[in-house]
XYZ file of N, CA and C in Angstrom:
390
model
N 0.844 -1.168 0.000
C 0.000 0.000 0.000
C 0.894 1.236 0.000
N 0.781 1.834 -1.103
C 1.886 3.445 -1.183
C 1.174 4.576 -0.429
N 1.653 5.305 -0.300
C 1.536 6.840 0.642
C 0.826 7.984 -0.357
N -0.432 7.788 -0.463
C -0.175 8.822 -1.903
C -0.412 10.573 -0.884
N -0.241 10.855 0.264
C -0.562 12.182 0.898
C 0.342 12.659 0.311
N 0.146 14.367 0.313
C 1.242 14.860 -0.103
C 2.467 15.188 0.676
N 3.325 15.591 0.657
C 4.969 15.687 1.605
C 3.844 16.858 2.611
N 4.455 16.796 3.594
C 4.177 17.985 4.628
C 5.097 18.675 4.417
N 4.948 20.344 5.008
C 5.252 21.359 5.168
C 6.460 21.086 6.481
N 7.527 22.163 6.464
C 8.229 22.189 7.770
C 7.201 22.979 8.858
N 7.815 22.292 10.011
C 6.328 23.045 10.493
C 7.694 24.059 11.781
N 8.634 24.666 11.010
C 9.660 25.597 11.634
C 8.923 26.844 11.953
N 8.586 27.346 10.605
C 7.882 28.765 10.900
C 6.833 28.708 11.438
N 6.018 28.006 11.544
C 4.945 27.944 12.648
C 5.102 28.076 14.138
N 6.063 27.004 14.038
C 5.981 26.462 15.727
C 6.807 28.149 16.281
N 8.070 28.337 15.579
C 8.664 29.646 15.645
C 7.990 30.741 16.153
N 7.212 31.192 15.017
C 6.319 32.156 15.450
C 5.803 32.007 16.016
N 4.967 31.192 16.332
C 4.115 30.940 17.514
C 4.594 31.274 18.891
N 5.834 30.356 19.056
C 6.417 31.250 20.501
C 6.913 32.466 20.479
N 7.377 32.844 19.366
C 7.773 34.307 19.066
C 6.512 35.066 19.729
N 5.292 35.074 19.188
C 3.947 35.605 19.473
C 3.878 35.400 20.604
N 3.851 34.669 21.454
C 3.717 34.550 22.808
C 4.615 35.150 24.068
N 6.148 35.323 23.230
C 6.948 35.990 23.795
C 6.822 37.680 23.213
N 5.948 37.787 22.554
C 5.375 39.397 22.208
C 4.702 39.642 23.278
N 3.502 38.593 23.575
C 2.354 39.285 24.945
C 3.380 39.434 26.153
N 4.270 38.183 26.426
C 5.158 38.765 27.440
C 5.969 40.130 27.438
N 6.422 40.495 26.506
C 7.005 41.809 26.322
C 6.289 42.845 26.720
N 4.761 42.907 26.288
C 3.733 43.378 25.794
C 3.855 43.893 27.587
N 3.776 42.722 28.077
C 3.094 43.178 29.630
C 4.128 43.172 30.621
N 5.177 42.912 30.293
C 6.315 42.514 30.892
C 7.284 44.224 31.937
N 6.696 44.930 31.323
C 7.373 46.436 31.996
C 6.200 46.782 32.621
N 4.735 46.221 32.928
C 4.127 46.618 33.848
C 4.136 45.337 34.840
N 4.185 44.461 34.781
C 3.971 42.964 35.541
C 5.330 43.113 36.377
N 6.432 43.854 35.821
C 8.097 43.352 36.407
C 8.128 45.211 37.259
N 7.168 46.321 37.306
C 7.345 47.226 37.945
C 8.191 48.226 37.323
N 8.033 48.047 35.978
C 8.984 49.261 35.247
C 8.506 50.566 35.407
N 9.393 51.849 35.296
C 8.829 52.756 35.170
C 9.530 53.553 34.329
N 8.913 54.395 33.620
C 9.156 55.657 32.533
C 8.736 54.893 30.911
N 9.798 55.409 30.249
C 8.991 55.237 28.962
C 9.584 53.423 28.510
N 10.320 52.911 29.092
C 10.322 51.251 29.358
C 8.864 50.666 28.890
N 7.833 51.200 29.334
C 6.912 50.502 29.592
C 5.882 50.747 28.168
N 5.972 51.846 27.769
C 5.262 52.427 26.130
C 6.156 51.866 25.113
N 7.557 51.428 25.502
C 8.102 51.091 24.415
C 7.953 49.427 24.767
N 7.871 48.812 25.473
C 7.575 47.403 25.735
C 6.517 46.909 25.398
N 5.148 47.931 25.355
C 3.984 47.833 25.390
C 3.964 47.865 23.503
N 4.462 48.621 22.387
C 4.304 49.047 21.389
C 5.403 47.857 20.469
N 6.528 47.598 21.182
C 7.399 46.425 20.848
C 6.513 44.923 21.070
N 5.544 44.872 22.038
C 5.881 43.345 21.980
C 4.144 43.247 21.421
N 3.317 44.532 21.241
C 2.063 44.349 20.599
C 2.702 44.090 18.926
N 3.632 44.788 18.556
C 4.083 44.424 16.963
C 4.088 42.929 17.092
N 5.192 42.144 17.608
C 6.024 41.051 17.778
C 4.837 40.577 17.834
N 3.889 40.434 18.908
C 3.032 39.514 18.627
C 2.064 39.058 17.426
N 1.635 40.798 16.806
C 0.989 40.818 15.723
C 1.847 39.953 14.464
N 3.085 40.661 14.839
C 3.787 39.847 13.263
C 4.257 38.579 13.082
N 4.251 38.141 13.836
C 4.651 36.512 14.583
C 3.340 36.021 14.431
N 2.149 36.456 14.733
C 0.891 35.497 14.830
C 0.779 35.687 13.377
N 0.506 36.865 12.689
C 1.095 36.643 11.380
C 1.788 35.711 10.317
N 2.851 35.643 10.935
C 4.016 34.123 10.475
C 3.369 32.932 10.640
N 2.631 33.032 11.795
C 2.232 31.699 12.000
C 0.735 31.125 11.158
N -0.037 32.149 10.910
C -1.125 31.668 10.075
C -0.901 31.753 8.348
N 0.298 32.466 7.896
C 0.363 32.173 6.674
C 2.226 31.541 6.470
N 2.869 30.992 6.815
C 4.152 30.713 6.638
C 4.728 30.854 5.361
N 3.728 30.551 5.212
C 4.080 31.141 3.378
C 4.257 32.545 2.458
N 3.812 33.196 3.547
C 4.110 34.891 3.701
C 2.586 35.791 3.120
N 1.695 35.050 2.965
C -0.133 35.696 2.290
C 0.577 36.479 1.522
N 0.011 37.670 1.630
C 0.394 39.273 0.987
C 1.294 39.658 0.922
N 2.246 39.742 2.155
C 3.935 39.751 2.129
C 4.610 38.800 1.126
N 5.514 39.519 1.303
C 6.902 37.999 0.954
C 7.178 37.120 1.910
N 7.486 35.966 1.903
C 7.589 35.396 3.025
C 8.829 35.493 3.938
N 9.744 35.918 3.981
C 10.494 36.711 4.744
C 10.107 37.968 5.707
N 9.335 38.728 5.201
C 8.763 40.312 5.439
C 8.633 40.254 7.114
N 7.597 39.842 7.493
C 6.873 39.563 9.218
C 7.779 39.196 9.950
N 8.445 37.662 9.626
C 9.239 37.195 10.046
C 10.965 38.069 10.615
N 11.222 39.087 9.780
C 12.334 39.797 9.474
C 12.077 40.867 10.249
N 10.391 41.852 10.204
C 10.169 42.682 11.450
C 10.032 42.466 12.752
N 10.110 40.703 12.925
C 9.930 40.688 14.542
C 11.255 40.373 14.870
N 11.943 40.221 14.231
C 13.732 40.124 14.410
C 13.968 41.305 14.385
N 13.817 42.235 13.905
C 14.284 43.613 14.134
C 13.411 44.225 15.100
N 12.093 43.792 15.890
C 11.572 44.572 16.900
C 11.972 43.697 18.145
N 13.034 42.334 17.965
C 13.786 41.428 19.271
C 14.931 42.353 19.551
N 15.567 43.253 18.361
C 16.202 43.791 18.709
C 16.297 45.094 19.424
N 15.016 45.802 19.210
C 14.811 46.618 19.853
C 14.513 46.912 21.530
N 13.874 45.591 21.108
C 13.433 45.194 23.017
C 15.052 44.547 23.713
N 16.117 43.983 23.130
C 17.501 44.040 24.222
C 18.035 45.566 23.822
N 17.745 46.288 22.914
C 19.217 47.835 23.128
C 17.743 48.749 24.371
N 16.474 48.517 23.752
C 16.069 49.442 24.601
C 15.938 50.005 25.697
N 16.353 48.910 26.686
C 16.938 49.509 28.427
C 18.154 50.001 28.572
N 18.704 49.841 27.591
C 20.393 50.316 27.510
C 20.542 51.799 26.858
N 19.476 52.229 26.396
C 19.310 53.712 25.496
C 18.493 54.573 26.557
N 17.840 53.425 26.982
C 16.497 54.330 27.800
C 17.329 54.343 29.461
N 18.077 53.705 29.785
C 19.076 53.678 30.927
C 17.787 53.459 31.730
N 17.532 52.173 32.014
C 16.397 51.200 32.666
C 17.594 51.187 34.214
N 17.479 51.235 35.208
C 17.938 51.089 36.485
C 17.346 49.138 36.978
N 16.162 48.941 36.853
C 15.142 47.985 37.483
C 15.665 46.883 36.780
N 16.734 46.313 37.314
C 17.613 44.868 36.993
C 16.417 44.008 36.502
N 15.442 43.630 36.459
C 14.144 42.360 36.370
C 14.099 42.909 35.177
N 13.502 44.687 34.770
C 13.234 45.002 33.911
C 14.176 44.324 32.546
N 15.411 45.360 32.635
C 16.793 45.165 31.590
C 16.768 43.133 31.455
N 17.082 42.580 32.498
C 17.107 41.511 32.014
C 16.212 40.596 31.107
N 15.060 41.102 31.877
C 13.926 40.302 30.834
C 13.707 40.886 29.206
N 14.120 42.246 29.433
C 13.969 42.378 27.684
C 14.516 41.961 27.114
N 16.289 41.874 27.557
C 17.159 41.205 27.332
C 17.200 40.010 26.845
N 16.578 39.320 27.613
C 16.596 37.635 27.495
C 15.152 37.458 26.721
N 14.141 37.968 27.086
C 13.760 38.055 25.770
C 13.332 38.098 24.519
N 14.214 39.231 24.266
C 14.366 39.967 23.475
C 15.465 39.275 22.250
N 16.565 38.652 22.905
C 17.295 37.280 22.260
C 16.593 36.281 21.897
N 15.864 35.785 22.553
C 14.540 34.781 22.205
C 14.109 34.964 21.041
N 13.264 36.287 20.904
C 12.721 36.871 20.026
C 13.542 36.703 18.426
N 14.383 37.395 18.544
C 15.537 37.270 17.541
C 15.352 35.955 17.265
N 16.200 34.798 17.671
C 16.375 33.627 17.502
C 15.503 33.192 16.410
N 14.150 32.373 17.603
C 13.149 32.658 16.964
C 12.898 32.944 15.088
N 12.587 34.355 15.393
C 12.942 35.225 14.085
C 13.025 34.673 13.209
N 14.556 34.460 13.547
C 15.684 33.955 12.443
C 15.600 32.426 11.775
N 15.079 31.526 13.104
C 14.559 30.258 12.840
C 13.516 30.380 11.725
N 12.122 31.520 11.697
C 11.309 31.642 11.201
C 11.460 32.020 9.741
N 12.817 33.101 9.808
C 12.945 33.356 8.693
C 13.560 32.359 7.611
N 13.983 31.459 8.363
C 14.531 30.817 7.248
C 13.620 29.065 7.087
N 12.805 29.027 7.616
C 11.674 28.424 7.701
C 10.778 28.539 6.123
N 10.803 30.113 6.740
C 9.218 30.460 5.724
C 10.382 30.663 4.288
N 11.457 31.061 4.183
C 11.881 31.373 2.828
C 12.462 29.482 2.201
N 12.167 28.681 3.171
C 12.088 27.254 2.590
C 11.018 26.932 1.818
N 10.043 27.332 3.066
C 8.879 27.391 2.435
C 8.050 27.763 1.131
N 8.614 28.919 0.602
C 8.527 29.702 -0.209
C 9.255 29.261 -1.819
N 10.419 28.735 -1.232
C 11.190 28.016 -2.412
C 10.665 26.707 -2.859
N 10.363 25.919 -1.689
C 9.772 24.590 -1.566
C 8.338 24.779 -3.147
N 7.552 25.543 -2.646
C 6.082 26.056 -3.504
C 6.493 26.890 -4.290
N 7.648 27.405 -4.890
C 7.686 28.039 -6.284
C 7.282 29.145 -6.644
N 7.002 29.905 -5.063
C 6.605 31.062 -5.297
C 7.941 32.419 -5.534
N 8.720 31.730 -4.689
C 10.137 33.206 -4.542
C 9.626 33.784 -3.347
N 10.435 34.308 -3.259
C 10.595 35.345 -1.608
C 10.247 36.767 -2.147
């Protein structure tokens, strides 16, 4: 008896984003939950509402919908990065604070990067181009 299903998908950019997205709501809430104060907390709040948006994003089309499939994936790597320099620009004092964006905020990245090169498999895999 042969297999006639078709090959599955990597399921990288999914699973990726997905925690990426989840490590957005943490961001998201993470400078009011950890006792931050000043603008830590508008930029945590505006960083990890993107991350989540663009990551949940990644995760329901991996294939990139409307974007390219790189695009989402590539802005929440560049908004991981924003969340580790941003206690270091904004001179965050509240050790819980700095660390957790920090850590992360590396996550995030990672992630990302896993995703990005996920979905541009993806993308090559189906013949569409990036």
């Amino acid at each position: 008896m042969s297999d006639t299903r078709e090959p599955t998908q990597s399921p990288i950019p999914v699973r990726t984003a997905a925690f990426a997205a989840g490590l957005g709501a943490w961001i998201l809430w993470s400078g009011v939950i950890l006792t931050g104060t000043g603008l830590i907390i508008a930029t945590n709040v505006v960083a990890g509402a993107l991350i989540a948006l663009f990551a949940a994003y990644t995760a329901g089309w991996p294939d990139g919908g409307r974007l390219p499939a790189i695009a989402a994936p590539l802005l929440v790597a560049l908004l991981g990065v924003l969340v580790i320099v941003a206690p270091f620009v904004l001179e965050v004092t509240i050790q819980r604070v700095l660390w957790s964006n920090v850590i992360s905020g590396l996550l995030v990245v990672l992630l990302a990067v896993g995703s990005v090169y996920g979905s541009w498999q993806l993308a090559q895999s189906s013949g569409t181009g990036v």
